[in-house]
Amino acid sequence: DGGITQSPKYLFRKEGQNVTLSCEQNLNHDAMYWYRQDPGQGLRLIYYSQIVNDFQKGDIAEGYSVSREKKESFPLTVTSAQKNPTAFYLCASRNSNTEAFFGQGTRLTVV
Amino acid sequence: AQSVAQPEDQVNVAEGNPLTVKCTYSVSGNPYLFWYVQYPNRGLQFLLKYITGDNLVKGSYGFEAEFNKSQTSFHLKKPSALVSDSALYFCAVRAPGMSNNDMRFGAGTRLTVKP
């Protein structure tokens, strides 16, 4: 089936540790996005990428990093510089005039 | 700058009654408008979109939305609510020709349908 897959579903991070969230799509979409969702809030854009080997900061990029080495993959690293990383992370992809397709999300918790 | 507002944090309706979830937007030019639904601990699922054409858009699961340019609104509606419609609903807006990051989401409206 075509779609967008995020893994893992749940992730626990220790203080000071970097963790990487995976996002893979087989929809042949050019653009990919990472959003953060906190309780009672909408989606806030962390990073986005329009083409391979290019990405741009969103509204809340501090403490995060990404790469786009392949069209299908857009992993997000939550670094130790992100002081409040506990949240639900959503990856999405789309082509120019289509709706965005979302993965099932990764819930990150600091322990 | 473009933005979207969902004025109600919570909407409660009885099963079988019609439901409306409100959305207003601010964008330069003609907007692309979207509704998504989110169930607990899941990603967002696309419901419907307005790009151009008829102002009344029909989508998944019996939902529809009406684009009203004069009121800059795109309210989501369903004639008869189901308990299974209970979820978090997001409106989103994008302006054609803008960069790919310019898809803005509302804060979400939690819909509760009571039996």
Short mmCIF file of N, CA and C in Angstrom, two decimals, chain B residues 2-102:
data_model
loop_
_atom_site.label_atom_id
_atom_site.label_comp_id
_atom_site.label_asym_id
_atom_site.label_seq_id
_atom_site.Cartn_x
_atom_site.Cartn_y
_atom_site.Cartn_z
N GLN B 2 -0.65 34.44 6.17
CA GLN B 2 -1.90 33.73 6.17
C GLN B 2 -2.12 33.04 7.51
N SER B 3 -3.39 32.89 7.87
CA SER B 3 -3.71 32.26 9.14
C SER B 3 -5.09 31.63 9.05
N VAL B 4 -5.36 30.77 10.00
CA VAL B 4 -6.66 30.13 10.08
C VAL B 4 -7.06 30.06 11.54
N ALA B 5 -8.34 30.27 11.80
CA ALA B 5 -8.84 30.28 13.17
C ALA B 5 -10.00 29.31 13.31
N GLN B 6 -9.98 28.57 14.39
CA GLN B 6 -11.12 27.72 14.76
C GLN B 6 -11.60 28.28 16.08
N PRO B 7 -12.71 29.01 16.06
CA PRO B 7 -13.11 29.79 17.24
C PRO B 7 -13.60 28.96 18.41
N GLU B 8 -13.91 27.71 18.19
CA GLU B 8 -14.44 26.85 19.26
C GLU B 8 -13.44 25.75 19.59
N ASP B 9 -13.06 25.68 20.88
CA ASP B 9 -12.19 24.59 21.31
C ASP B 9 -12.93 23.27 21.34
N GLN B 10 -14.23 23.37 21.65
CA GLN B 10 -15.02 22.17 21.91
C GLN B 10 -16.40 22.36 21.30
N VAL B 11 -16.90 21.32 20.67
CA VAL B 11 -18.28 21.31 20.17
C VAL B 11 -18.93 20.01 20.65
N ASN B 12 -20.10 20.15 21.25
CA ASN B 12 -20.85 18.99 21.73
C ASN B 12 -22.18 18.91 21.00
N VAL B 13 -22.50 17.75 20.48
CA VAL B 13 -23.78 17.55 19.82
C VAL B 13 -24.33 16.18 20.20
N ALA B 14 -25.63 16.04 20.05
CA ALA B 14 -26.25 14.74 20.31
C ALA B 14 -26.26 13.92 19.02
N GLU B 15 -26.12 12.63 19.19
CA GLU B 15 -26.15 11.75 18.02
C GLU B 15 -27.43 11.96 17.24
N GLY B 16 -27.29 12.02 15.91
CA GLY B 16 -28.44 12.22 15.04
C GLY B 16 -28.71 13.68 14.71
N ASN B 17 -28.15 14.58 15.49
CA ASN B 17 -28.31 16.01 15.21
C ASN B 17 -27.26 16.48 14.21
N PRO B 18 -27.55 17.59 13.53
CA PRO B 18 -26.52 18.13 12.63
C PRO B 18 -25.38 18.74 13.42
N LEU B 19 -24.19 18.71 12.83
CA LEU B 19 -23.03 19.31 13.48
C LEU B 19 -22.37 20.33 12.56
N THR B 20 -21.78 21.33 13.18
CA THR B 20 -20.99 22.33 12.47
C THR B 20 -19.72 22.60 13.26
N VAL B 21 -18.58 22.55 12.58
CA VAL B 21 -17.31 22.94 13.18
C VAL B 21 -16.80 24.12 12.36
N LYS B 22 -16.54 25.23 13.03
CA LYS B 22 -16.29 26.48 12.34
C LYS B 22 -14.81 26.71 12.03
N CYS B 23 -14.59 27.39 10.90
CA CYS B 23 -13.23 27.74 10.49
C CYS B 23 -13.29 29.04 9.71
N THR B 24 -12.44 29.98 10.07
CA THR B 24 -12.28 31.20 9.29
C THR B 24 -10.81 31.34 8.92
N TYR B 25 -10.54 32.05 7.85
CA TYR B 25 -9.17 32.14 7.36
C TYR B 25 -8.83 33.56 6.95
N SER B 26 -7.54 33.79 6.84
CA SER B 26 -7.03 35.06 6.32
C SER B 26 -5.87 34.74 5.40
N VAL B 27 -6.01 35.07 4.13
CA VAL B 27 -4.97 34.76 3.16
C VAL B 27 -5.04 35.74 2.01
N SER B 28 -3.93 36.03 1.42
CA SER B 28 -3.90 36.86 0.23
C SER B 28 -4.19 35.99 -0.98
N GLY B 29 -5.10 36.44 -1.80
CA GLY B 29 -5.43 35.65 -2.98
C GLY B 29 -6.46 34.58 -2.68
N ASN B 30 -6.61 33.68 -3.61
CA ASN B 30 -7.59 32.61 -3.44
C ASN B 30 -6.99 31.45 -2.64
N PRO B 31 -7.68 31.05 -1.60
CA PRO B 31 -7.10 30.03 -0.72
C PRO B 31 -7.36 28.61 -1.17
N TYR B 32 -6.47 27.72 -0.75
CA TYR B 32 -6.76 26.29 -0.74
C TYR B 32 -7.11 25.96 0.70
N LEU B 33 -8.21 25.29 0.92
CA LEU B 33 -8.70 25.03 2.27
C LEU B 33 -8.89 23.54 2.48
N PHE B 34 -8.59 23.07 3.69
CA PHE B 34 -8.59 21.64 3.97
C PHE B 34 -9.21 21.40 5.35
N TRP B 35 -9.83 20.23 5.48
CA TRP B 35 -10.23 19.73 6.80
C TRP B 35 -9.61 18.35 7.00
N TYR B 36 -9.11 18.18 8.24
CA TYR B 36 -8.53 16.91 8.66
C TYR B 36 -9.18 16.49 9.97
N VAL B 37 -9.16 15.18 10.23
CA VAL B 37 -9.65 14.64 11.49
C VAL B 37 -8.51 13.83 12.14
N GLN B 38 -8.45 13.91 13.46
CA GLN B 38 -7.43 13.16 14.20
C GLN B 38 -8.09 12.38 15.33
N TYR B 39 -7.86 11.08 15.34
CA TYR B 39 -8.29 10.22 16.43
C TYR B 39 -7.14 10.08 17.42
N PRO B 40 -7.41 9.69 18.66
CA PRO B 40 -6.37 9.67 19.69
C PRO B 40 -5.13 8.90 19.27
N ASN B 41 -3.98 9.53 19.48
CA ASN B 41 -2.68 8.92 19.21
C ASN B 41 -2.52 8.47 17.76
N ARG B 42 -3.15 9.17 16.86
CA ARG B 42 -3.04 8.86 15.44
C ARG B 42 -2.66 10.11 14.66
N GLY B 43 -2.25 9.91 13.42
CA GLY B 43 -1.98 11.05 12.55
C GLY B 43 -3.26 11.68 12.06
N LEU B 44 -3.13 12.73 11.28
CA LEU B 44 -4.28 13.41 10.72
C LEU B 44 -4.75 12.70 9.46
N GLN B 45 -6.06 12.57 9.34
CA GLN B 45 -6.65 11.98 8.14
C GLN B 45 -7.36 13.06 7.35
N PHE B 46 -7.13 13.08 6.06
CA PHE B 46 -7.75 14.06 5.18
C PHE B 46 -9.25 13.79 5.04
N LEU B 47 -10.06 14.85 5.16
CA LEU B 47 -11.51 14.73 4.98
C LEU B 47 -11.97 15.32 3.66
N LEU B 48 -11.57 16.56 3.39
CA LEU B 48 -12.02 17.22 2.18
C LEU B 48 -11.19 18.48 1.93
N LYS B 49 -11.33 19.00 0.72
CA LYS B 49 -10.58 20.21 0.37
C LYS B 49 -11.38 21.06 -0.60
N TYR B 50 -11.11 22.35 -0.56
CA TYR B 50 -11.61 23.28 -1.55
C TYR B 50 -10.41 23.89 -2.27
N ILE B 51 -10.41 23.71 -3.59
CA ILE B 51 -9.37 24.33 -4.41
C ILE B 51 -10.00 25.39 -5.31
N THR B 52 -11.03 24.99 -6.03
CA THR B 52 -11.76 25.89 -6.91
C THR B 52 -13.08 25.22 -7.26
N GLY B 53 -13.99 25.96 -7.90
CA GLY B 53 -15.24 25.34 -8.33
C GLY B 53 -16.37 25.55 -7.35
N ASP B 54 -17.21 24.54 -7.21
CA ASP B 54 -18.40 24.64 -6.36
C ASP B 54 -18.01 24.97 -4.93
N ASN B 55 -18.79 25.87 -4.35
CA ASN B 55 -18.48 26.27 -2.98
C ASN B 55 -18.77 25.18 -1.97
N LEU B 56 -19.69 24.28 -2.29
CA LEU B 56 -20.01 23.18 -1.40
C LEU B 56 -19.17 21.97 -1.79
N VAL B 57 -18.37 21.53 -0.84
CA VAL B 57 -17.45 20.42 -1.09
C VAL B 57 -17.89 19.22 -0.25
N LYS B 58 -17.97 18.08 -0.87
CA LYS B 58 -18.32 16.86 -0.15
C LYS B 58 -17.07 16.02 0.05
N GLY B 59 -17.00 15.40 1.24
CA GLY B 59 -15.81 14.63 1.55
C GLY B 59 -16.13 13.27 2.12
N SER B 60 -15.17 12.76 2.88
CA SER B 60 -15.29 11.42 3.44
C SER B 60 -16.28 11.39 4.60
N TYR B 61 -16.84 10.21 4.83
CA TYR B 61 -17.67 9.91 6.01
C TYR B 61 -18.90 10.81 6.12
N GLY B 62 -19.39 11.32 4.99
CA GLY B 62 -20.60 12.13 5.00
C GLY B 62 -20.39 13.59 5.36
N PHE B 63 -19.15 14.00 5.54
CA PHE B 63 -18.87 15.40 5.85
C PHE B 63 -18.91 16.27 4.59
N GLU B 64 -19.22 17.52 4.79
CA GLU B 64 -19.17 18.50 3.73
C GLU B 64 -18.75 19.83 4.32
N ALA B 65 -18.31 20.74 3.46
CA ALA B 65 -17.92 22.06 3.92
C ALA B 65 -18.28 23.07 2.85
N GLU B 66 -18.60 24.27 3.29
CA GLU B 66 -19.00 25.33 2.37
C GLU B 66 -18.00 26.47 2.41
N PHE B 67 -17.44 26.76 1.26
CA PHE B 67 -16.53 27.88 1.12
C PHE B 67 -17.35 29.16 0.96
N ASN B 68 -17.12 30.13 1.82
CA ASN B 68 -17.83 31.41 1.75
C ASN B 68 -16.78 32.51 1.69
N LYS B 69 -16.61 33.02 0.48
CA LYS B 69 -15.53 34.00 0.28
C LYS B 69 -15.80 35.31 1.01
N SER B 70 -17.03 35.75 1.01
CA SER B 70 -17.35 37.03 1.64
C SER B 70 -17.16 36.99 3.15
N GLN B 71 -17.40 35.84 3.74
CA GLN B 71 -17.22 35.69 5.18
C GLN B 71 -15.88 35.05 5.53
N THR B 72 -15.09 34.76 4.54
CA THR B 72 -13.79 34.07 4.70
C THR B 72 -13.92 32.89 5.65
N SER B 73 -14.90 32.04 5.34
CA SER B 73 -15.15 30.88 6.20
C SER B 73 -15.17 29.59 5.39
N PHE B 74 -14.96 28.51 6.12
CA PHE B 74 -14.98 27.17 5.51
C PHE B 74 -15.44 26.20 6.60
N HIS B 75 -16.68 26.30 6.98
CA HIS B 75 -17.22 25.51 8.09
C HIS B 75 -17.49 24.07 7.66
N LEU B 76 -17.15 23.17 8.54
CA LEU B 76 -17.37 21.73 8.31
C LEU B 76 -18.75 21.35 8.85
N LYS B 77 -19.48 20.54 8.08
CA LYS B 77 -20.83 20.19 8.49
C LYS B 77 -21.12 18.72 8.20
N LYS B 78 -22.09 18.23 8.96
CA LYS B 78 -22.60 16.88 8.71
C LYS B 78 -24.06 16.87 9.13
N PRO B 79 -24.95 16.36 8.32
CA PRO B 79 -26.39 16.44 8.62
C PRO B 79 -26.81 15.65 9.85
N SER B 80 -26.12 14.52 10.11
CA SER B 80 -26.53 13.66 11.21
C SER B 80 -25.28 13.08 11.86
N ALA B 81 -24.97 13.53 13.06
CA ALA B 81 -23.73 13.13 13.72
C ALA B 81 -23.81 11.72 14.27
N LEU B 82 -22.66 11.06 14.26
CA LEU B 82 -22.49 9.74 14.84
C LEU B 82 -21.54 9.81 16.03
N VAL B 83 -21.73 8.91 16.98
CA VAL B 83 -20.81 8.88 18.12
C VAL B 83 -19.37 8.69 17.64
N SER B 84 -19.20 7.92 16.58
CA SER B 84 -17.87 7.65 16.03
C SER B 84 -17.23 8.87 15.37
N ASP B 85 -17.99 9.95 15.20
CA ASP B 85 -17.41 11.20 14.68
C ASP B 85 -16.64 11.95 15.75
N SER B 86 -16.75 11.53 16.98
CA SER B 86 -16.03 12.20 18.07
C SER B 86 -14.53 12.12 17.84
N ALA B 87 -13.89 13.27 17.73
CA ALA B 87 -12.47 13.34 17.39
C ALA B 87 -12.03 14.80 17.42
N LEU B 88 -10.79 15.03 17.06
CA LEU B 88 -10.23 16.37 16.97
C LEU B 88 -10.18 16.76 15.49
N TYR B 89 -10.71 17.92 15.17
CA TYR B 89 -10.81 18.35 13.78
C TYR B 89 -9.95 19.59 13.56
N PHE B 90 -9.19 19.56 12.46
CA PHE B 90 -8.30 20.66 12.12
C PHE B 90 -8.66 21.23 10.75
N CYS B 91 -8.71 22.54 10.69
CA CYS B 91 -8.84 23.26 9.44
C CYS B 91 -7.45 23.74 9.03
N ALA B 92 -7.16 23.77 7.74
CA ALA B 92 -5.86 24.24 7.26
C ALA B 92 -6.05 25.08 6.01
N VAL B 93 -5.14 26.02 5.81
CA VAL B 93 -5.22 26.92 4.66
C VAL B 93 -3.85 27.03 4.01
N ARG B 94 -3.87 27.13 2.71
CA ARG B 94 -2.64 27.39 1.96
C ARG B 94 -2.96 28.32 0.81
N ALA B 95 -2.03 29.25 0.53
CA ALA B 95 -2.24 30.16 -0.59
C ALA B 95 -1.45 29.64 -1.78
N PRO B 96 -2.07 29.48 -2.93
CA PRO B 96 -1.34 29.00 -4.11
C PRO B 96 -0.23 29.96 -4.47
N GLY B 97 0.88 29.41 -4.86
CA GLY B 97 2.02 30.23 -5.24
C GLY B 97 2.94 30.54 -4.09
N MET B 98 2.51 30.24 -2.85
CA MET B 98 3.38 30.46 -1.71
C MET B 98 4.36 29.30 -1.59
N SER B 99 5.35 29.49 -0.77
CA SER B 99 6.33 28.42 -0.58
C SER B 99 5.67 27.24 0.12
N ASN B 100 6.33 26.13 0.05
CA ASN B 100 5.73 24.90 0.54
C ASN B 100 5.53 24.86 2.04
N ASN B 101 6.14 25.77 2.78
CA ASN B 101 5.92 25.73 4.22
C ASN B 101 4.65 26.44 4.62
N ASP B 102 4.05 27.17 3.71
CA ASP B 102 2.92 28.01 4.07
C ASP B 102 1.60 27.26 4.07
#
